[in-house]
Coordinates of C-alpha atoms and ligand atoms in Angstrom, one line a residue:
X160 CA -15.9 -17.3 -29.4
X161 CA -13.3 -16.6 -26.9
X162 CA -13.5 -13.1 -25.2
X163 CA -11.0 -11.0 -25.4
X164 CA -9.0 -10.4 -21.9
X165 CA -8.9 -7.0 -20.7
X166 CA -5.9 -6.2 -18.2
X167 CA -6.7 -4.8 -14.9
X168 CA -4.5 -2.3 -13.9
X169 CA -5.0 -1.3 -10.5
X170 CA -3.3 1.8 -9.6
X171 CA -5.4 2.5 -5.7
X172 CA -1.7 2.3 -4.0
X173 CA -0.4 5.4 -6.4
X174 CA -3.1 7.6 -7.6
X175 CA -5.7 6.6 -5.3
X176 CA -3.3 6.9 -2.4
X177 CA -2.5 10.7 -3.8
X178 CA -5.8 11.5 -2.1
X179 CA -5.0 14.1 0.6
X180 CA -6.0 12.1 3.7
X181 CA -5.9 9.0 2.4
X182 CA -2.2 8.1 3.4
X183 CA -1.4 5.2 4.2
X184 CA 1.8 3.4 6.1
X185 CA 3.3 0.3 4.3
X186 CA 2.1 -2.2 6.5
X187 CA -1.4 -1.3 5.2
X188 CA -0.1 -1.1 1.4
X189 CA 1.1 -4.5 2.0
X190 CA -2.4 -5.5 2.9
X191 CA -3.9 -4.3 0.3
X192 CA -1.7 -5.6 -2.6
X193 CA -1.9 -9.1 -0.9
X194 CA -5.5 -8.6 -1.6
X195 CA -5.2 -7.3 -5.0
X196 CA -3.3 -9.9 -5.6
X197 CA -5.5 -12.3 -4.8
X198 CA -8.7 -10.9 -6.4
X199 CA -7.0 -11.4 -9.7
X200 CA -5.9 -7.7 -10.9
X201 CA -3.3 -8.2 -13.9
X202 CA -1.0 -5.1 -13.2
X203 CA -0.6 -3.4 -8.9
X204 CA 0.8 0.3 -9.5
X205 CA 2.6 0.3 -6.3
X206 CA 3.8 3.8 -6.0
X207 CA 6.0 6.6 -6.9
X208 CA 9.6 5.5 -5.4
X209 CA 11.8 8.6 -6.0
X210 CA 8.9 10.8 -4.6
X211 CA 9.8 10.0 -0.8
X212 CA 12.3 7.1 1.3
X213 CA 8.9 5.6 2.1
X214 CA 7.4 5.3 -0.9
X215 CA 10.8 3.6 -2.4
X216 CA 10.5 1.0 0.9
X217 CA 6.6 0.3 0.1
X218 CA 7.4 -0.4 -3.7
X219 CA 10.3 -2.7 -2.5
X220 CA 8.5 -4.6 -0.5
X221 CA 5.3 -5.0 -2.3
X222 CA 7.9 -6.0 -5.3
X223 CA 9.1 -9.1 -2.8
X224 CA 5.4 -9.7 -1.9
X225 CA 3.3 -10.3 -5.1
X226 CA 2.9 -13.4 -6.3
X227 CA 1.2 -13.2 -9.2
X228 CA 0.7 -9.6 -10.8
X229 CA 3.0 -7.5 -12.5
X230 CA 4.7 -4.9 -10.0
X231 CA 4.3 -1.2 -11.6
X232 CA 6.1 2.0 -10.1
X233 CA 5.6 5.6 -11.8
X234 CA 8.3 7.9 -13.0
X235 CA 8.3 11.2 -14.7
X236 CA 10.7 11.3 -17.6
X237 CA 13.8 11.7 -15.4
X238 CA 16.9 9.4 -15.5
X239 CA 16.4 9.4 -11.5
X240 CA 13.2 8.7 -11.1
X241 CA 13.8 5.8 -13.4
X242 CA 16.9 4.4 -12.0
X243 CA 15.3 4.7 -8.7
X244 CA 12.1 2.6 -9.6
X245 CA 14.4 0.3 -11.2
X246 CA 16.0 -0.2 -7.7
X247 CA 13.0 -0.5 -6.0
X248 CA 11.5 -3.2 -8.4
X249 CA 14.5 -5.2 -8.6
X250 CA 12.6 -8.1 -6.3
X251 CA 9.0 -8.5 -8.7
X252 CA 8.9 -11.1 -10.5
X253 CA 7.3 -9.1 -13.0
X254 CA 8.4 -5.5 -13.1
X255 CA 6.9 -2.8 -15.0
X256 CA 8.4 0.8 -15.0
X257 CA 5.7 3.2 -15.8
X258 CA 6.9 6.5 -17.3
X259 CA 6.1 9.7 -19.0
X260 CA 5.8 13.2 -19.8
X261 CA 2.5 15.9 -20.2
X262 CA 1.9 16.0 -24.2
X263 CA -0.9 18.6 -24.4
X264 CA 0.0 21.9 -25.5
X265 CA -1.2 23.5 -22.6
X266 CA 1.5 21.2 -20.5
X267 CA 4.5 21.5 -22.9
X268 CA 3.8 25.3 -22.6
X269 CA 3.0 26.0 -19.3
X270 CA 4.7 23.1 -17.3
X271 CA 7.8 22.8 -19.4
X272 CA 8.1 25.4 -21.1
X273 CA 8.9 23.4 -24.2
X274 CA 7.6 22.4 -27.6
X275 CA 6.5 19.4 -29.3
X276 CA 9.4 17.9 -30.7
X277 CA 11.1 18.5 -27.6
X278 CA 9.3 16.5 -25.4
X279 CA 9.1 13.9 -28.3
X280 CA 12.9 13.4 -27.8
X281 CA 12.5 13.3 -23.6
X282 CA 10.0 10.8 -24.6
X283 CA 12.2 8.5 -26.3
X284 CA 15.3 9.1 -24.2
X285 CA 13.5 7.6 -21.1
X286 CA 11.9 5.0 -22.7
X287 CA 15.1 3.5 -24.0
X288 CA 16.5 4.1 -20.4
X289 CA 13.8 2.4 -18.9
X290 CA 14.3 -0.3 -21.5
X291 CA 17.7 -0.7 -20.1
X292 CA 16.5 -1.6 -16.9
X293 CA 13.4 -3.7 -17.5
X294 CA 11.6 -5.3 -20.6
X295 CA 8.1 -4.2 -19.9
X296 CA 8.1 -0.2 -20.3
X297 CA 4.7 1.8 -20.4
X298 CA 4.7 5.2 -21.5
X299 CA 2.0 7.5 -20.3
X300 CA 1.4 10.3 -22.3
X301 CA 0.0 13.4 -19.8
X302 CA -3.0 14.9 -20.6
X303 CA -3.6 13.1 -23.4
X304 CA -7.5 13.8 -23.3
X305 CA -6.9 17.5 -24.3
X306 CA -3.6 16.6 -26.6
X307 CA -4.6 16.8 -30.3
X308 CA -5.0 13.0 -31.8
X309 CA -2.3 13.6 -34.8
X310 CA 0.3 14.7 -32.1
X311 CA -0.4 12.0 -29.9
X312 CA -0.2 9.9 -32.8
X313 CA 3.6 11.0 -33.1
X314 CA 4.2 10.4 -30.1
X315 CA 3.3 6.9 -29.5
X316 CA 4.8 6.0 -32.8
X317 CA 8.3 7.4 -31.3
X318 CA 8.3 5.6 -27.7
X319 CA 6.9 2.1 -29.4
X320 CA 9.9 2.3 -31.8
X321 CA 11.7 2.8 -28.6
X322 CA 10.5 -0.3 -27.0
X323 CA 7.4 0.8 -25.2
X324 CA 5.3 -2.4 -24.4
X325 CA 1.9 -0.3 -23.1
X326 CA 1.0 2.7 -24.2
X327 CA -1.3 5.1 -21.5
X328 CA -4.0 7.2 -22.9
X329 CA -4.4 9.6 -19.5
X330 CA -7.8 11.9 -19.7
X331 CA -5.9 13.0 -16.5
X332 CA -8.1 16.3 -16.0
X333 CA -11.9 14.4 -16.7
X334 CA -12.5 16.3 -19.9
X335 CA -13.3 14.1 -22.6
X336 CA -16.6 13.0 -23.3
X337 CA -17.1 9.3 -24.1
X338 CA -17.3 9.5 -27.8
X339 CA -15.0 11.6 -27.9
X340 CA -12.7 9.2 -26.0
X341 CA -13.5 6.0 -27.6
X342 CA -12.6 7.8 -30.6
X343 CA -9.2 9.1 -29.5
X344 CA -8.5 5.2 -28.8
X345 CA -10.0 4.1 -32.2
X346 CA -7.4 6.7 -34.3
X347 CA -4.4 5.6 -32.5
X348 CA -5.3 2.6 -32.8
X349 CA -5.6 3.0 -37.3
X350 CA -3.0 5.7 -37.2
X351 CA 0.0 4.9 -35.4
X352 CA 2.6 2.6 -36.8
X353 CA 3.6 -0.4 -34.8
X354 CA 0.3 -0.1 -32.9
X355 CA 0.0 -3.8 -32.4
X356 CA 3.3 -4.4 -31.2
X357 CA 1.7 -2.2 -27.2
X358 CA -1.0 -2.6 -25.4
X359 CA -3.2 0.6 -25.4
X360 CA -4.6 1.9 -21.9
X361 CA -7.2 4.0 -20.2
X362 CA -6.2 5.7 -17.5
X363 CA -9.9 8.3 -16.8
X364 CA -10.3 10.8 -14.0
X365 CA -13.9 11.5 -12.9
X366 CA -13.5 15.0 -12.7
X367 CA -17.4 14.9 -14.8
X368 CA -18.5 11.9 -13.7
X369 CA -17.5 10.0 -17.0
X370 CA -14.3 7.8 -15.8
X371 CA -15.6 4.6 -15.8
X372 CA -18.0 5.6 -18.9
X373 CA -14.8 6.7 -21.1
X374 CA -12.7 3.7 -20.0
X375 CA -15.5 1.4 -21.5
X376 CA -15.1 3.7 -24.6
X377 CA -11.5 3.0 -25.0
X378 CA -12.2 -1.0 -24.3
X379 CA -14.8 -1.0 -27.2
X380 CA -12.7 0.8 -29.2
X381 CA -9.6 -1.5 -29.0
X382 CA -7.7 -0.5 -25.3
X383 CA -6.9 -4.1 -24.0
X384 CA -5.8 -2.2 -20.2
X385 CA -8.0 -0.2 -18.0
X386 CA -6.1 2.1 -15.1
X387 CA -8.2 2.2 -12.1
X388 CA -8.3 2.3 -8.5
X389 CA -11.1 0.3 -5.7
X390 CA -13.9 2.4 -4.9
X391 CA -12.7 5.2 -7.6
X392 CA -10.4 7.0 -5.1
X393 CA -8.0 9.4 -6.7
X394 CA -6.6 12.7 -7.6
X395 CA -9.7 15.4 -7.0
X396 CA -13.2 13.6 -8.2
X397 CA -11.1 10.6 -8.3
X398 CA -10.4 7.6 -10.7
X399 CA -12.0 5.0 -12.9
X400 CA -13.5 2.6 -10.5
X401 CA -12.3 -0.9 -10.7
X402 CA -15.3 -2.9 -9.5
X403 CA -17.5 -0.9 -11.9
X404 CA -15.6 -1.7 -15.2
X405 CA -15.4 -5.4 -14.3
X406 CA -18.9 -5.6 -13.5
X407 CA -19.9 -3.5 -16.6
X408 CA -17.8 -5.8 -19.0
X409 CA -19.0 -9.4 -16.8
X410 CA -23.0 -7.9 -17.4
X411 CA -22.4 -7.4 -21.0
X412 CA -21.3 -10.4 -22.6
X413 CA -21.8 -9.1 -25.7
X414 CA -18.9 -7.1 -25.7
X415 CA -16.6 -9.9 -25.6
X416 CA -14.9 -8.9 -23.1
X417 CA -13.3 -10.4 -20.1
X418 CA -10.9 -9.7 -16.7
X419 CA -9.8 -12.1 -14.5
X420 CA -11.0 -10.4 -11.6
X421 CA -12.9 -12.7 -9.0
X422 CA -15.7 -10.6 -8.8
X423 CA -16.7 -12.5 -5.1
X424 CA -14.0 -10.5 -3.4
X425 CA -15.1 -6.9 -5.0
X426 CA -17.4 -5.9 -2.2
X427 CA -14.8 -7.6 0.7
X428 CA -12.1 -5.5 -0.8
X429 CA -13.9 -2.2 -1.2
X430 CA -14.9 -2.8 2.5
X431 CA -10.9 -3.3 3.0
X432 CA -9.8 -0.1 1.6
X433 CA -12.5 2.1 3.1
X434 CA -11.4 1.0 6.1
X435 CA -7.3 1.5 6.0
X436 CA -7.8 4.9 3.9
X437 CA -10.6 6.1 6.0
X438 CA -12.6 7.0 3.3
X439 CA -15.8 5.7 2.8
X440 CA -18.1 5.4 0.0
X441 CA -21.5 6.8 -0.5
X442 CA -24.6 4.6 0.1
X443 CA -25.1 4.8 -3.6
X444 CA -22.3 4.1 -4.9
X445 CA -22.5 1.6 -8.4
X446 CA -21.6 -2.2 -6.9
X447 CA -20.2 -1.6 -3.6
X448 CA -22.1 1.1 -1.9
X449 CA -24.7 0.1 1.3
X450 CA -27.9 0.8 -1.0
X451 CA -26.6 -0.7 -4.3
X452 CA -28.7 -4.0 -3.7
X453 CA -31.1 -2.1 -1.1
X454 CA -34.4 -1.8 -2.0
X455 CA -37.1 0.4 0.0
X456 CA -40.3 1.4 -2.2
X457 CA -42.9 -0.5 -2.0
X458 CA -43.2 -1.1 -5.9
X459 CA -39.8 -2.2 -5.9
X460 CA -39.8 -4.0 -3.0
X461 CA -42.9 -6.1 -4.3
X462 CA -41.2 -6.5 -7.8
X463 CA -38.2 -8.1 -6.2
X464 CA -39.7 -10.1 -3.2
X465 CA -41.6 -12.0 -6.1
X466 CA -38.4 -11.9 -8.8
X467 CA -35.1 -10.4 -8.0
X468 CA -34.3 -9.9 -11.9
X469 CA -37.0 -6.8 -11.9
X470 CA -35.3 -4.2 -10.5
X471 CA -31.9 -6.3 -10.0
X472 CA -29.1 -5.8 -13.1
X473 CA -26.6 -8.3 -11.0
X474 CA -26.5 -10.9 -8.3
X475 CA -25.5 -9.6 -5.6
X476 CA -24.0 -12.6 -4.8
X477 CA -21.3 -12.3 -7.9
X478 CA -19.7 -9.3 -6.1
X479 CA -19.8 -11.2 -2.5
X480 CA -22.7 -9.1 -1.2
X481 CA -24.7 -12.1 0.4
X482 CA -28.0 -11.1 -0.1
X483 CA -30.6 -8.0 -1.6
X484 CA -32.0 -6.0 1.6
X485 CA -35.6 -4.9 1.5
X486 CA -35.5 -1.9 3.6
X487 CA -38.7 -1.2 5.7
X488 CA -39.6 2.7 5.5
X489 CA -42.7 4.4 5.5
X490 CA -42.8 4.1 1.5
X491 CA -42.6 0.0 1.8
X492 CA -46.2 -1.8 1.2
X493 CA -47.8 -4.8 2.6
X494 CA -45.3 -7.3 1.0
X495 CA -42.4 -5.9 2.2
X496 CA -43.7 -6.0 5.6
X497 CA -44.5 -9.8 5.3
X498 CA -41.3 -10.4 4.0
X499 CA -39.7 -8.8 6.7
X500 CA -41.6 -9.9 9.2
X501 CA -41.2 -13.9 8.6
X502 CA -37.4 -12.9 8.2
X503 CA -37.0 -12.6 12.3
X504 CA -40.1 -15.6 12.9
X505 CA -43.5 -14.0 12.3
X506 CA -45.7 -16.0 9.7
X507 CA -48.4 -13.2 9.0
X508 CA -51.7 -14.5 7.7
X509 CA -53.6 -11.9 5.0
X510 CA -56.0 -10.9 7.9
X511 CA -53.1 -10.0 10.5
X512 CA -51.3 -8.3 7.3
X513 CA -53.9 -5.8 6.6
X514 CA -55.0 -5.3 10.0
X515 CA -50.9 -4.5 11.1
X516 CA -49.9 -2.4 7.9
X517 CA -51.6 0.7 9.0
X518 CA -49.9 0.5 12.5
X519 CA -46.8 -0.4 10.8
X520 CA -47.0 2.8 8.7
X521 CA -47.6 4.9 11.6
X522 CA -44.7 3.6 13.3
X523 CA -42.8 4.1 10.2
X524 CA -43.8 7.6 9.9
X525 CA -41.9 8.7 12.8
X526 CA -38.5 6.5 11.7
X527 CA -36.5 6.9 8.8
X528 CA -36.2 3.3 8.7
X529 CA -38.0 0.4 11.0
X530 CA -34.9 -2.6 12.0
X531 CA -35.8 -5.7 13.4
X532 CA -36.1 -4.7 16.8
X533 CA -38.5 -2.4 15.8
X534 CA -40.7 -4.8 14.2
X535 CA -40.6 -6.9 17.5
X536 CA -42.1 -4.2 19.1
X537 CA -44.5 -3.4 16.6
X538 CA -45.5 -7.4 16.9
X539 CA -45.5 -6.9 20.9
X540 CA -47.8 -4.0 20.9
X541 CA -50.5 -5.8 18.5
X542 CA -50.0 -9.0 20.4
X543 CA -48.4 -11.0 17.3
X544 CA -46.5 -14.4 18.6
X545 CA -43.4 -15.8 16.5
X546 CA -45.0 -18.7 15.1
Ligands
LIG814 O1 -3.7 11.1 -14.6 C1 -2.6 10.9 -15.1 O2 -2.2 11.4 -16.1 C2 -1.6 10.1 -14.3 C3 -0.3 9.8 -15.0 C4 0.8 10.1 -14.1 C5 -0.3 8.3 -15.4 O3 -1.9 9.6 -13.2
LIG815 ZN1 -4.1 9.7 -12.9

């Protein structure tokens, strides 16, 4: 049975380039949506253009660059900010104006001081305005984690009957729990009239650590876009990350669900972001991070030296890392050591092995982690010859 194609929204040029520190010029913007591009990401959020001149000149010429994905840039519910995105879109091949307004009663209160029909009607007014600009209009409805389903409900009804193509399901402050999420998805998606006419899309922040977890929620639950950025930068704990929700869906067939990310160039383009943002991700990190397909206890090390599938969920090949790294510590065993050890020429018989290991752990002892110069030195002082 065919899969099912989830669209890729990458939004690391807008929300992930909010992150204070993270700014970058449009030179480097252009690299990266070359690269974005490339790797096979349906939808590049390029930025915000009536929020500065150099925002507007980075949309415009990412708009004149990209080949292949649609070219996205946010408003707020302004007839400015709309015109102006227009403007600065007017080269894509594909343009998308992305615009909206905060639906939860704590925004309609507090940020505009409004009420619920209200905001209903600034809704629909820039939708349609947007629709007079371009044909693919998504509407993202603020805080739509804490906004209560019924209202939301309203509300998408109101922009799709105004010619909203996509439909953006924010959990913009982290709250929701997955369920809870993938529920929220599942009743718009039986509730709201016209529902099949848009797309419906997760946009999750990772304010609790359940991002990527709630974006998979909405997927299962009928969202056929997920918002997220490379590495999970973003606003505070950051944004869904993009190389783990194509990895989740390419690791679990039976979802039947697919991207057309190249999943080769995740680890490549992670490295490419760190780099121009200046913000680098933990060793841990899920996919991309230095210890995601490093393996340093001995138990492990043994389980993989003899298959890679024991304590390996994905090749680490299929995201372009080009091989699993045994790290030798003091907590490796004999197997590890071997393994190691033949990697830079020495052949150990069992005799050498066990005679070496206890000199090895005592040299380990005092090193957080023994290279390959150290174990040339460790060969050296116990007169072992590359053979
Ligand atoms: O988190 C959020 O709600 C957003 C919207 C502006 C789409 O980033
Ligand atoms: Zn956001």
């Amino acid at each position: 049975m065919a899969k099912d194609h989830v669209q890729i929204f990458d939004t690391t040029l807008r929300d992930g380039e909010q992150v204070p520190g993270c700014k970058l010029n449009t030179e480097q913007k252009l690299i990266i949506a070359e690269r974005l591009d490339v790797l096979g990401v349906d939808i590049i959020e390029a930025g915000f253009p009536v929020s500065s001149p150099g925002d507007f000149k980075s949309v415009e010429a990412i708009a004149k660059l990209v080949k292949n994905a649609t070219v996205c840039g946010l408003t707020r519910s302004v007839e400015n900010d709309i015109k102006v995105a227009a403007e600065a879109l007017k080269y894509a091949k594909r343009p998308r104006i992305h615009t909206g307004i905060g639906t939860s009663d704590s925004h309609i209160q507090f940020k505009f001081n409004s009420n619920r029909d209200a905001i209903i009607e600034r809704a629909v007014a820039a939708v349609k305005y947007a629709k007079g600009f371009v044909e693919d209009v998504e509407f993202y409805a603020e805080d739509a984690g804490r906004t209560d389903n019924e209202y939301l409900a309203r509300v998408c009804e109101a922009v799709i009957k105004a010619g909203a193509t996509v439909l953006n399901i924010p959990d913009t402050t982290g709250y929701c729990l997955p369920d809870e999420y993938g529920a929220k998805i599942k009743y718009l998606k039986e509730n709201v009239a016209g529902i099949d006419k848009a797309t419906l899309s997760c946009h999750c922040h990772n304010d609790l650590g359940l991002a990527t977890a709630n974006s998979i929620a909405g997927a299962i639950n009928g969202a056929r876009q997920i918002e997220c950025t490379i590495n999970g930068i973003g606003e505070r704990a950051g944004n869904t990350s993009l190389e783990e929700v194509v990895m989740i869906l390419k690791q679990h067939p039976n979802l039947n669900l697919d991207t057309g990310v190249n999943t080769k160039l995740l680890y490549s383009t992670s490295q490419m972001v760190q780099e121009h943002m200046g913000m680098f991700v933990q060793a841990n990190k899920a996919v991309v991070g230095s210890n995601a397909f490093a393996h340093s206890s001995g138990i492990h090390q043994d389980g993989v030296i003899k298959n890679r599938e024991t304590y390996e969920i994905m090749d680490p090949e299929d995201v372009g890392v080009t091989e699993s790294a045994i790290v030798l510590t003091a907590r490796s065993g004999r197997a590890a050591l071997a393994y190691r050890a033949k990697n830079v020429g020495y052949e150990l018989t069992k005799l050498e092995l066990d005679a070496l290991y206890p000199k090895f752990l005592e040299y380990a002892d005092s090193k957080k982690e023994v290279v390959d110069e150290d174990i040339h030195i460790i060969m050296e002082q116990n007169n072992i010859k590359v053979n």
